Amino acid sequence: MPPSVFSPGTVGVRPQADYQIGQLFRERSLKTFHRKPSHVPSEPAQPSDALHHSRFMRAVRRERVETTPVWIMRQAGRYLPEYMAVRSKVTFMELCKSPELACEVTVTAQRVLGVDAAILFADLLPILEPMGIDLEYQKGEGPVIHNPLRTAADIDRLIALESVESLDYVFQAVRLIRAALPADIPLLGFAGAPFTLASYCLEGGGSRNYVHTKSLMYNDEGAWNALMTRLVDSVILYLLAQVAAGCQAVQVFDSWAGCLSPADYRRYVLPHSQRLIAAVSQEAPVINFLTGNPALLPLQREAGGAVMGIDWRVELNDAWDTLGNQVAVQGNLDPVSLYAELPVLKQRVEHVLRAAAGRQGHIFNLGHGVMPDMNPEHVRALVEFVHESRIPR
Ligand code: CP3
């Protein structure tokens, strides 16, 4: 256990712990935000205009941009010393549940990297807690679910959220982050796609072959659909509340769907992802991110979303040919490219930019999250390479 200023499990429960977090934030925020007031608009604020015309939102709408926007999945993570400084004082869950600290790590990552969008600091799985899942982040192990759903009877005990009040710490964080970010930097909310969340509920953690998940799909399609329906109902409420609190767009992470064949994705996943994305798209653009299987691209497109997030297993121009020009595309540098020497990294960044040349609506990103041992200087360099590139758009 890292040294913690709080005893585990007290955040949000004991007023004293909240007070300590607030105090820590106030001390830090003086240093972090007030030293650089560049984001405070000098004219009467037109924040919605600045956001609407931001590089990122223009690309989402496939409008012309002078410079390709870039952000990095997991940009506020363990590779950043600024994140580790905060994280060394609290557990991961305490960080997620402290709106002030979540705000601090989100805003700091955007500022030190110079990226064109911020992503809310949170995680895919805490939404499952109020649904009845016993979740723990174990050091070095990632998330563990102590009461995985294995039978149809287990699935009956998963409660669809009727209200997202118990996740209010997330929406509080969104409000703080929106107020602290520069006026032209959009804030992205996010959630897990129903398949990825279902696989966590069923496997109890990460998985190699998704045996429990696929067994339920194949053996009890009724229970599978009941599970997916409850997840979709809950995630719709959760994402709409993030948008209402101040997010400009949201990303749906289908991080594990790549393990499925196209036929299985179509039958067991597509209708559920479609319902989720259609409902949320009424209020904000959705980035539909799926990784691990380029054969799913046509189905990912059918699932919906203004932006398709793709990985590096397919050339970006080929993916875009498959997806068609009615969507923006986000990606798709192999995150392992960041281990390359800077001149090589630059060539690899330019390869992706060249693949997008001639089309509107490219948002540069990695094809998956940045690794925890990454040199932050390389991540900063990547952002500069994208911003300074002279490759014609
Ligand atoms: O991108 C960002 O900067 C925003 C924050 C963010 C986190 N998790 C913080 C986090 C986001 C968007 C996520 C999404 C997430 N969480 C995904 C989908 C993303 C993807 O890469 O496909 C998944 C699968 C999870 C579940 C999860 N959370 C895992 C598997 C782990 C452990 C593995 C790991 O990378 O450590 C986490 C923990 C987690 N989520 C950390 C962070 C910064 C590290 C926790 C720590 O500080 O110890």
CSV table of C-alpha atoms and ligand atoms in Angstrom, one decimal:
chain,number,residue,atom,x,y,z
A,1,MET,CA,0.0,0.0,0.0
A,2,PRO,CA,1.4,3.4,-0.8
A,3,PRO,CA,1.5,5.8,2.1
A,4,SER,CA,-2.0,7.3,2.4
A,5,VAL,CA,-3.1,10.4,4.3
A,6,PHE,CA,-6.5,8.7,4.8
A,7,SER,CA,-7.4,5.4,6.2
A,8,PRO,CA,-8.9,3.2,3.4
A,9,GLY,CA,-12.5,3.5,2.6
A,10,THR,CA,-13.2,6.7,4.5
A,11,VAL,CA,-13.5,9.2,1.6
A,12,GLY,CA,-16.9,10.6,1.2
A,13,VAL,CA,-18.0,9.0,4.4
A,14,ARG,CA,-16.3,10.8,7.2
A,15,PRO,CA,-16.5,14.6,7.1
A,16,GLN,CA,-13.0,14.9,8.3
A,17,ALA,CA,-11.6,12.9,5.4
A,18,ASP,CA,-13.5,15.2,3.0
A,19,TYR,CA,-12.1,18.2,4.8
A,20,GLN,CA,-8.6,16.9,4.4
A,21,ILE,CA,-9.0,16.3,0.7
A,22,GLY,CA,-10.5,19.8,0.3
A,23,GLN,CA,-7.6,21.3,2.1
A,24,LEU,CA,-5.0,19.3,0.0
A,25,PHE,CA,-6.8,20.5,-3.1
A,26,ARG,CA,-6.9,24.2,-2.0
A,27,GLU,CA,-3.1,24.1,-1.2
A,28,ARG,CA,-2.4,22.4,-4.5
A,29,SER,CA,-4.8,24.4,-6.6
A,30,LEU,CA,-3.1,27.6,-5.5
A,31,LYS,CA,0.0,26.3,-7.1
A,32,THR,CA,-1.6,24.4,-10.0
A,33,PHE,CA,-4.2,26.8,-11.3
A,34,HIS,CA,-3.7,30.2,-9.8
A,35,ARG,CA,-0.1,30.6,-11.0
A,36,LYS,CA,-1.1,30.3,-14.6
A,37,PRO,CA,-4.4,32.2,-15.1
A,38,SER,CA,-4.0,32.1,-18.9
A,39,HIS,CA,-7.3,30.3,-19.2
A,40,VAL,CA,-9.3,33.0,-17.5
A,41,PRO,CA,-11.0,34.8,-20.4
A,42,SER,CA,-10.2,38.5,-20.4
A,43,GLU,CA,-13.3,39.4,-22.3
A,44,PRO,CA,-16.9,38.7,-21.2
A,45,ALA,CA,-16.9,34.9,-21.3
A,46,GLN,CA,-18.3,33.2,-24.5
A,47,PRO,CA,-17.2,29.7,-23.3
A,48,SER,CA,-19.8,27.9,-25.4
A,49,ASP,CA,-18.6,29.7,-28.5
A,50,ALA,CA,-14.9,29.0,-27.7
A,51,LEU,CA,-15.8,25.3,-27.2
A,52,HIS,CA,-18.0,25.1,-30.2
A,53,HIS,CA,-15.2,26.5,-32.5
A,54,SER,CA,-12.4,24.6,-30.8
A,55,ARG,CA,-10.1,22.4,-32.9
A,56,PHE,CA,-11.4,19.3,-31.3
A,57,MET,CA,-15.2,20.0,-31.8
A,58,ARG,CA,-14.6,21.2,-35.3
A,59,ALA,CA,-12.9,17.9,-36.1
A,60,VAL,CA,-15.8,16.0,-34.5
A,61,ARG,CA,-18.2,17.8,-36.9
A,62,ARG,CA,-15.7,17.1,-39.8
A,63,GLU,CA,-15.2,20.8,-40.4
A,64,ARG,CA,-11.9,22.1,-41.7
A,65,VAL,CA,-9.1,22.6,-39.1
A,66,GLU,CA,-5.7,24.2,-39.6
A,67,THR,CA,-4.1,21.8,-37.2
A,68,THR,CA,-5.1,18.2,-36.3
A,69,PRO,CA,-6.4,18.0,-32.7
A,70,VAL,CA,-4.8,15.4,-30.5
A,71,TRP,CA,-5.4,13.9,-27.1
A,72,ILE,CA,-4.1,10.7,-25.5
A,73,MET,CA,-6.1,7.8,-24.0
A,74,ARG,CA,-5.1,7.6,-20.3
A,75,GLN,CA,-3.4,10.9,-20.5
A,76,ALA,CA,-3.8,11.5,-16.8
A,77,GLY,CA,-2.1,8.3,-15.7
A,78,ARG,CA,0.8,6.8,-13.8
A,79,TYR,CA,3.5,7.8,-16.4
A,80,LEU,CA,3.0,11.4,-15.3
A,81,PRO,CA,4.9,12.5,-12.2
A,82,GLU,CA,2.2,15.1,-11.5
A,83,TYR,CA,-0.3,12.2,-11.3
A,84,MET,CA,1.9,10.1,-9.1
A,85,ALA,CA,2.4,13.0,-6.6
A,86,VAL,CA,-1.3,13.1,-6.0
A,87,ARG,CA,-1.8,9.3,-6.2
A,88,SER,CA,1.0,8.6,-3.6
A,89,LYS,CA,-1.3,10.2,-1.0
A,90,VAL,CA,-4.6,8.4,-1.8
A,91,THR,CA,-5.8,5.0,-3.2
A,92,PHE,CA,-7.0,4.9,-6.8
A,93,MET,CA,-10.6,4.7,-5.6
A,94,GLU,CA,-10.2,7.6,-3.2
A,95,LEU,CA,-8.8,9.6,-6.2
A,96,CYS,CA,-11.8,8.7,-8.3
A,97,LYS,CA,-14.2,9.7,-5.5
A,98,SER,CA,-12.6,13.0,-4.7
A,99,PRO,CA,-13.9,15.6,-7.2
A,100,GLU,CA,-11.2,18.0,-6.2
A,101,LEU,CA,-8.4,15.6,-6.8
A,102,ALA,CA,-10.0,14.2,-10.0
A,103,CYS,CA,-10.2,17.7,-11.2
A,104,GLU,CA,-6.6,18.4,-10.4
A,105,VAL,CA,-5.2,15.4,-12.3
A,106,THR,CA,-7.4,16.0,-15.3
A,107,VAL,CA,-6.6,19.6,-15.7
A,108,THR,CA,-2.9,19.1,-15.0
A,109,ALA,CA,-2.5,16.4,-17.6
A,110,GLN,CA,-4.2,18.7,-20.3
A,111,ARG,CA,-1.9,21.6,-19.4
A,112,VAL,CA,1.4,19.8,-19.2
A,113,LEU,CA,0.8,17.9,-22.5
A,114,GLY,CA,-0.8,20.8,-24.4
A,115,VAL,CA,-3.5,18.4,-25.8
A,116,ASP,CA,-6.7,19.7,-27.4
A,117,ALA,CA,-9.1,17.9,-25.1
A,118,ALA,CA,-9.3,16.8,-21.5
A,119,ILE,CA,-10.8,13.5,-20.4
A,120,LEU,CA,-12.6,13.3,-17.1
A,121,PHE,CA,-10.5,11.4,-14.5
A,122,ALA,CA,-12.6,8.4,-13.5
A,123,ASP,CA,-12.7,4.7,-14.4
A,124,LEU,CA,-14.9,2.3,-16.3
A,125,LEU,CA,-16.0,0.2,-13.3
A,126,PRO,CA,-17.2,2.4,-10.4
A,127,ILE,CA,-20.6,2.6,-12.1
A,128,LEU,CA,-21.0,-1.1,-11.2
A,129,GLU,CA,-20.8,-0.5,-7.4
A,130,PRO,CA,-24.3,0.9,-7.0
A,131,MET,CA,-25.5,-1.9,-9.2
A,132,GLY,CA,-24.4,-4.4,-6.6
A,133,ILE,CA,-20.9,-5.3,-7.7
A,134,ASP,CA,-18.1,-5.6,-5.1
A,135,LEU,CA,-15.2,-3.8,-6.8
A,136,GLU,CA,-11.6,-3.5,-5.6
A,137,TYR,CA,-8.5,-2.1,-7.3
A,138,GLN,CA,-5.6,-4.3,-6.0
A,139,LYS,CA,-2.1,-3.0,-6.3
A,140,GLY,CA,-0.4,-4.4,-9.4
A,141,GLU,CA,-3.5,-6.5,-10.3
A,142,GLY,CA,-5.9,-4.0,-11.7
A,143,PRO,CA,-9.6,-4.2,-10.9
A,144,VAL,CA,-11.0,-7.2,-9.2
A,145,ILE,CA,-14.7,-8.1,-8.7
A,146,HIS,CA,-15.3,-10.2,-5.6
A,147,ASN,CA,-18.8,-11.3,-6.5
A,148,PRO,CA,-18.7,-12.0,-10.3
A,149,LEU,CA,-22.0,-12.9,-12.0
A,150,ARG,CA,-21.9,-16.5,-13.1
A,151,THR,CA,-25.5,-17.8,-13.2
A,152,ALA,CA,-28.8,-16.5,-14.4
A,153,ALA,CA,-29.7,-16.1,-10.7
A,154,ASP,CA,-26.6,-14.0,-10.1
A,155,ILE,CA,-27.6,-11.7,-13.0
A,156,ASP,CA,-31.0,-11.1,-11.3
A,157,ARG,CA,-29.2,-9.5,-8.5
A,158,LEU,CA,-27.6,-6.8,-10.7
A,159,ILE,CA,-29.6,-3.7,-10.2
A,160,ALA,CA,-30.2,-1.3,-13.1
A,161,LEU,CA,-29.7,2.2,-11.9
A,162,GLU,CA,-32.8,4.3,-11.6
A,163,SER,CA,-30.9,7.3,-10.5
A,164,VAL,CA,-27.2,8.2,-10.7
A,165,GLU,CA,-27.2,10.1,-7.4
A,166,SER,CA,-24.7,7.7,-5.9
A,167,LEU,CA,-22.2,8.6,-8.6
A,168,ASP,CA,-22.6,12.3,-7.9
A,169,TYR,CA,-18.8,12.5,-7.2
A,170,VAL,CA,-18.3,12.1,-10.9
A,171,PHE,CA,-20.6,14.9,-11.9
A,172,GLN,CA,-19.1,17.2,-9.2
A,173,ALA,CA,-15.7,16.5,-10.8
A,174,VAL,CA,-17.1,17.4,-14.2
A,175,ARG,CA,-18.4,20.7,-12.9
A,176,LEU,CA,-15.0,21.6,-11.3
A,177,ILE,CA,-13.0,20.5,-14.3
A,178,ARG,CA,-15.2,22.5,-16.7
A,179,ALA,CA,-14.7,25.6,-14.6
A,180,ALA,CA,-10.9,25.1,-14.4
A,181,LEU,CA,-10.2,24.2,-18.0
A,182,PRO,CA,-9.2,26.8,-20.6
A,183,ALA,CA,-12.4,28.1,-22.4
A,184,ASP,CA,-11.5,26.4,-25.7
A,185,ILE,CA,-10.6,23.0,-24.4
A,186,PRO,CA,-13.5,20.5,-24.5
A,187,LEU,CA,-14.0,18.0,-21.7
A,188,LEU,CA,-14.7,14.4,-22.6
A,189,GLY,CA,-16.8,12.2,-20.4
A,190,PHE,CA,-16.7,8.4,-20.8
A,191,ALA,CA,-18.2,5.1,-19.9
A,192,GLY,CA,-17.7,1.4,-20.7
A,193,ALA,CA,-19.6,-0.1,-23.6
A,194,PRO,CA,-22.1,-2.8,-22.5
A,195,PHE,CA,-20.0,-5.7,-23.7
A,196,THR,CA,-16.9,-4.5,-21.9
A,197,LEU,CA,-18.8,-3.9,-18.7
A,198,ALA,CA,-20.6,-7.2,-18.9
A,199,SER,CA,-17.3,-9.1,-19.4
A,200,TYR,CA,-15.9,-7.5,-16.2
A,201,CYS,CA,-19.1,-8.5,-14.3
A,202,LEU,CA,-18.9,-12.1,-15.5
A,203,GLU,CA,-15.1,-12.7,-15.5
A,204,GLY,CA,-14.5,-10.8,-12.3
A,205,GLY,CA,-11.5,-9.0,-13.8
A,206,GLY,CA,-9.4,-9.0,-17.0
A,207,SER,CA,-9.6,-12.2,-19.1
A,208,ARG,CA,-7.7,-14.0,-21.8
A,209,ASN,CA,-10.5,-16.1,-23.5
A,210,TYR,CA,-13.7,-14.6,-22.0
A,211,VAL,CA,-14.9,-18.1,-21.2
A,212,HIS,CA,-17.6,-17.0,-18.7
A,213,THR,CA,-18.8,-14.2,-20.9
A,214,LYS,CA,-19.1,-16.2,-24.0
A,215,SER,CA,-20.6,-19.2,-22.1
A,216,LEU,CA,-23.5,-17.0,-20.9
A,217,MET,CA,-24.0,-15.6,-24.4
A,218,TYR,CA,-24.2,-19.0,-26.0
A,219,ASN,CA,-26.0,-20.9,-23.3
A,220,ASP,CA,-28.5,-18.4,-21.9
A,221,GLU,CA,-29.2,-15.6,-24.4
A,222,GLY,CA,-32.2,-14.4,-22.3
A,223,ALA,CA,-30.0,-13.8,-19.3
A,224,TRP,CA,-27.3,-12.3,-21.5
A,225,ASN,CA,-29.8,-9.8,-23.0
A,226,ALA,CA,-31.2,-9.0,-19.5
A,227,LEU,CA,-27.7,-8.2,-18.3
A,228,MET,CA,-26.9,-6.0,-21.3
A,229,THR,CA,-30.2,-4.2,-21.1
A,230,ARG,CA,-29.6,-3.3,-17.4
A,231,LEU,CA,-26.1,-2.1,-18.3
A,232,VAL,CA,-27.3,0.0,-21.2
A,233,ASP,CA,-30.1,1.6,-19.1
A,234,SER,CA,-27.6,2.5,-16.4
A,235,VAL,CA,-24.9,3.8,-18.7
A,236,ILE,CA,-27.4,6.0,-20.6
A,237,LEU,CA,-28.3,7.7,-17.4
A,238,TYR,CA,-24.7,8.0,-16.4
A,239,LEU,CA,-23.5,9.5,-19.7
A,240,LEU,CA,-26.4,11.9,-19.9
A,241,ALA,CA,-25.6,13.1,-16.4
A,242,GLN,CA,-22.0,13.7,-17.4
A,243,VAL,CA,-23.2,15.8,-20.4
A,244,ALA,CA,-25.6,17.7,-18.2
A,245,ALA,CA,-22.8,18.5,-15.8
A,246,GLY,CA,-20.6,20.0,-18.5
A,247,CYS,CA,-19.0,17.4,-20.9
A,248,GLN,CA,-18.8,18.4,-24.5
A,249,ALA,CA,-18.6,14.9,-25.9
A,250,VAL,CA,-18.3,11.4,-24.5
A,251,GLN,CA,-16.3,8.3,-25.4
A,252,VAL,CA,-17.7,4.8,-25.1
A,253,PHE,CA,-14.9,2.3,-24.5
A,254,ASP,CA,-15.5,-1.1,-26.0
A,255,SER,CA,-12.0,-2.2,-25.0
A,256,TRP,CA,-12.6,-6.0,-25.0
A,257,ALA,CA,-15.1,-6.4,-27.8
A,258,GLY,CA,-12.3,-7.3,-30.2
A,259,CYS,CA,-12.4,-10.9,-28.8
A,260,LEU,CA,-15.7,-11.4,-30.7
A,261,SER,CA,-16.3,-12.7,-34.2
A,262,PRO,CA,-18.4,-10.4,-36.4
A,263,ALA,CA,-21.4,-12.7,-36.3
A,264,ASP,CA,-21.3,-12.8,-32.5
A,265,TYR,CA,-20.9,-9.0,-32.2
A,266,ARG,CA,-23.9,-8.6,-34.5
A,267,ARG,CA,-26.1,-10.9,-32.6
A,268,TYR,CA,-25.1,-10.3,-29.0
A,269,VAL,CA,-23.7,-6.8,-28.8
A,270,LEU,CA,-24.7,-4.6,-31.7
A,271,PRO,CA,-28.4,-4.0,-30.7
A,272,HIS,CA,-27.3,-3.0,-27.2
A,273,SER,CA,-24.4,-0.7,-28.2
A,274,GLN,CA,-26.7,0.9,-30.8
A,275,ARG,CA,-29.4,1.7,-28.2
A,276,LEU,CA,-26.8,3.2,-25.9
A,277,ILE,CA,-25.1,5.4,-28.6
A,278,ALA,CA,-28.4,6.5,-30.1
A,279,ALA,CA,-29.7,7.7,-26.8
A,280,VAL,CA,-26.6,9.6,-25.8
A,281,SER,CA,-26.0,11.1,-29.3
A,282,GLN,CA,-29.2,13.1,-28.8
A,283,GLU,CA,-27.4,15.2,-26.3
A,284,ALA,CA,-23.7,15.1,-27.3
A,285,PRO,CA,-21.4,13.6,-29.9
A,286,VAL,CA,-20.2,10.1,-29.1
A,287,ILE,CA,-16.8,8.7,-29.8
A,288,ASN,CA,-17.2,4.9,-30.3
A,289,PHE,CA,-13.9,3.3,-29.4
A,290,LEU,CA,-13.3,-0.4,-30.1
A,291,THR,CA,-10.0,-2.2,-30.2
A,292,GLY,CA,-8.5,-5.5,-31.1
A,293,ASN,CA,-10.3,-6.6,-34.2
A,294,PRO,CA,-10.4,-4.6,-37.5
A,295,ALA,CA,-12.9,-7.1,-38.9
A,296,LEU,CA,-15.5,-5.4,-36.6
A,297,LEU,CA,-15.1,-2.0,-38.2
A,298,PRO,CA,-18.3,-2.2,-40.3
A,299,LEU,CA,-20.3,-3.2,-37.2
A,300,GLN,CA,-18.7,-0.6,-35.1
A,301,ARG,CA,-19.9,1.9,-37.7
A,302,GLU,CA,-23.4,0.4,-37.5
A,303,ALA,CA,-23.4,0.7,-33.7
A,304,GLY,CA,-23.2,4.5,-34.3
A,305,GLY,CA,-21.3,7.5,-33.0
A,306,ALA,CA,-20.0,10.7,-34.6
A,307,VAL,CA,-16.4,9.6,-34.2
A,308,MET,CA,-15.0,6.1,-34.6
A,309,GLY,CA,-12.0,5.4,-32.3
A,310,ILE,CA,-9.7,2.8,-34.0
A,311,ASP,CA,-6.5,1.0,-33.1
A,312,TRP,CA,-3.3,0.4,-35.1
A,313,ARG,CA,-4.1,-3.1,-36.4
A,314,VAL,CA,-5.4,-1.4,-39.5
A,315,GLU,CA,-4.0,1.4,-41.6
A,316,LEU,CA,-6.1,4.5,-40.8
A,317,ASN,CA,-6.9,5.2,-44.5
A,318,ASP,CA,-8.1,1.7,-45.0
A,319,ALA,CA,-10.2,1.9,-41.9
A,320,TRP,CA,-11.7,5.2,-43.1
A,321,ASP,CA,-12.5,3.7,-46.5
A,322,THR,CA,-14.4,1.0,-44.7
A,323,LEU,CA,-16.2,3.4,-42.4
A,324,GLY,CA,-17.1,5.9,-45.0
A,325,ASN,CA,-16.7,9.7,-45.0
A,326,GLN,CA,-19.8,10.4,-42.8
A,327,VAL,CA,-17.8,9.8,-39.6
A,328,ALA,CA,-14.8,11.4,-38.0
A,329,VAL,CA,-12.0,9.0,-37.1
A,330,GLN,CA,-9.8,9.0,-34.0
A,331,GLY,CA,-6.5,7.2,-33.7
A,332,ASN,CA,-4.4,5.3,-34.4
A,333,LEU,CA,-0.8,5.2,-33.4
A,334,ASP,CA,0.4,2.0,-31.7
A,335,PRO,CA,1.1,3.1,-28.1
A,336,VAL,CA,4.4,1.1,-28.2
A,337,SER,CA,5.6,3.7,-30.8
A,338,LEU,CA,6.2,6.0,-27.8
A,339,TYR,CA,9.2,3.8,-26.8
A,340,ALA,CA,10.9,4.7,-30.1
A,341,GLU,CA,13.6,7.4,-30.3
A,342,LEU,CA,12.1,10.8,-31.0
A,343,PRO,CA,13.1,10.9,-34.8
A,344,VAL,CA,11.5,7.5,-35.3
A,345,LEU,CA,8.4,8.5,-33.3
A,346,LYS,CA,8.1,11.6,-35.5
A,347,GLN,CA,8.1,9.5,-38.6
A,348,ARG,CA,5.5,7.2,-37.1
A,349,VAL,CA,3.3,10.1,-36.2
A,350,GLU,CA,3.6,11.5,-39.7
A,351,HIS,CA,2.7,8.1,-41.2
A,352,VAL,CA,-0.7,8.4,-39.4
A,353,LEU,CA,-1.2,12.0,-40.4
A,354,ARG,CA,-0.4,11.1,-44.0
A,355,ALA,CA,-3.0,8.3,-43.9
A,356,ALA,CA,-5.6,10.9,-42.8
A,357,ALA,CA,-4.5,13.5,-45.4
A,358,GLY,CA,-7.3,14.8,-47.6
A,359,ARG,CA,-10.1,14.0,-45.3
A,360,GLN,CA,-11.8,16.2,-42.6
A,361,GLY,CA,-12.5,14.9,-39.2
A,362,HIS,CA,-9.2,13.3,-38.0
A,363,ILE,CA,-8.5,13.4,-34.3
A,364,PHE,CA,-5.1,12.1,-33.5
A,365,ASN,CA,-4.8,9.6,-30.6
A,366,LEU,CA,-3.0,6.4,-29.7
A,367,GLY,CA,-4.8,3.2,-30.7
A,368,HIS,CA,-5.1,2.3,-27.0
A,369,GLY,CA,-4.0,3.8,-23.6
A,370,VAL,CA,-0.5,5.1,-22.9
A,371,MET,CA,1.6,2.7,-20.8
A,372,PRO,CA,2.4,3.5,-17.2
A,373,ASP,CA,6.2,3.4,-17.7
A,374,MET,CA,6.2,5.8,-20.6
A,375,ASN,CA,8.6,8.7,-20.7
A,376,PRO,CA,6.3,11.8,-20.4
A,377,GLU,CA,8.8,13.7,-22.6
A,378,HIS,CA,7.9,11.4,-25.4
A,379,VAL,CA,4.2,12.0,-24.9
A,380,ARG,CA,4.8,15.7,-25.0
A,381,ALA,CA,6.9,15.4,-28.1
A,382,LEU,CA,4.1,13.4,-29.8
A,383,VAL,CA,1.7,16.2,-29.2
A,384,GLU,CA,4.1,18.7,-30.6
A,385,PHE,CA,4.8,16.6,-33.7
A,386,VAL,CA,1.1,16.5,-34.4
A,387,HIS,CA,0.6,20.2,-33.9
A,388,GLU,CA,3.7,21.2,-35.9
A,389,SER,CA,3.3,18.8,-38.8
A,390,ARG,CA,3.3,20.4,-42.2
A,391,ILE,CA,1.6,17.4,-43.9
A,392,PRO,CA,-1.2,18.8,-45.9
A,393,ARG,CA,-4.6,18.1,-44.5
B,1,CP3,O1,-7.7,8.5,-20.0
B,1,CP3,C1,-7.7,9.1,-18.9
B,1,CP3,O2,-6.7,9.8,-18.6
B,1,CP3,C2,-8.9,9.2,-18.0
B,1,CP3,C3,-8.9,8.2,-17.0
B,1,CP3,C4,-9.2,6.7,-17.3
B,1,CP3,C5,-8.7,5.7,-16.4
B,1,CP3,N1,-9.3,4.5,-16.8
B,1,CP3,C6,-7.9,5.9,-15.3
B,1,CP3,C7,-7.2,4.8,-14.7
B,1,CP3,C8,-10.0,6.1,-18.3
B,1,CP3,C9,-10.6,6.7,-19.5
B,1,CP3,C10,-10.0,4.7,-17.9
B,1,CP3,C11,-10.8,3.7,-18.7
B,1,CP3,C12,-10.6,2.3,-18.4
B,1,CP3,N2,-10.6,1.7,-17.2
B,1,CP3,C13,-10.6,1.3,-19.4
B,1,CP3,C14,-10.8,1.5,-20.9
B,1,CP3,C15,-9.6,2.1,-21.4
B,1,CP3,C16,-8.8,1.2,-22.3
B,1,CP3,O3,-7.6,1.3,-22.1
B,1,CP3,O4,-9.4,0.4,-23.0
B,1,CP3,C17,-10.5,0.1,-18.7
B,1,CP3,C18,-10.4,-1.3,-19.4
B,1,CP3,C19,-10.4,0.3,-17.4
B,1,CP3,C20,-10.4,-0.6,-16.3
B,1,CP3,C21,-9.1,-0.5,-15.5
B,1,CP3,N3,-8.8,0.6,-14.6
B,1,CP3,C22,-8.0,-1.3,-15.6
B,1,CP3,C23,-7.8,-2.5,-16.4
B,1,CP3,C24,-7.0,-0.8,-14.7
B,1,CP3,C25,-5.8,-1.4,-14.2
B,1,CP3,C26,-4.8,-1.5,-15.3
B,1,CP3,C27,-4.0,-0.3,-15.3
B,1,CP3,O5,-3.8,0.3,-16.4
B,1,CP3,O6,-3.5,0.0,-14.2
B,1,CP3,C28,-7.6,0.4,-14.2
B,1,CP3,C29,-6.9,1.4,-13.2
B,1,CP3,C30,-6.7,2.8,-13.7
B,1,CP3,N4,-7.7,3.5,-14.4
B,1,CP3,C31,-5.6,3.6,-13.6
B,1,CP3,C32,-5.8,4.8,-14.1
B,1,CP3,C33,-5.0,6.0,-14.2
B,1,CP3,C34,-4.3,3.2,-12.8
B,1,CP3,C35,-4.6,3.1,-11.4
B,1,CP3,C36,-3.5,3.6,-10.5
B,1,CP3,O7,-3.3,4.8,-10.3
B,1,CP3,O8,-2.9,2.7,-9.8
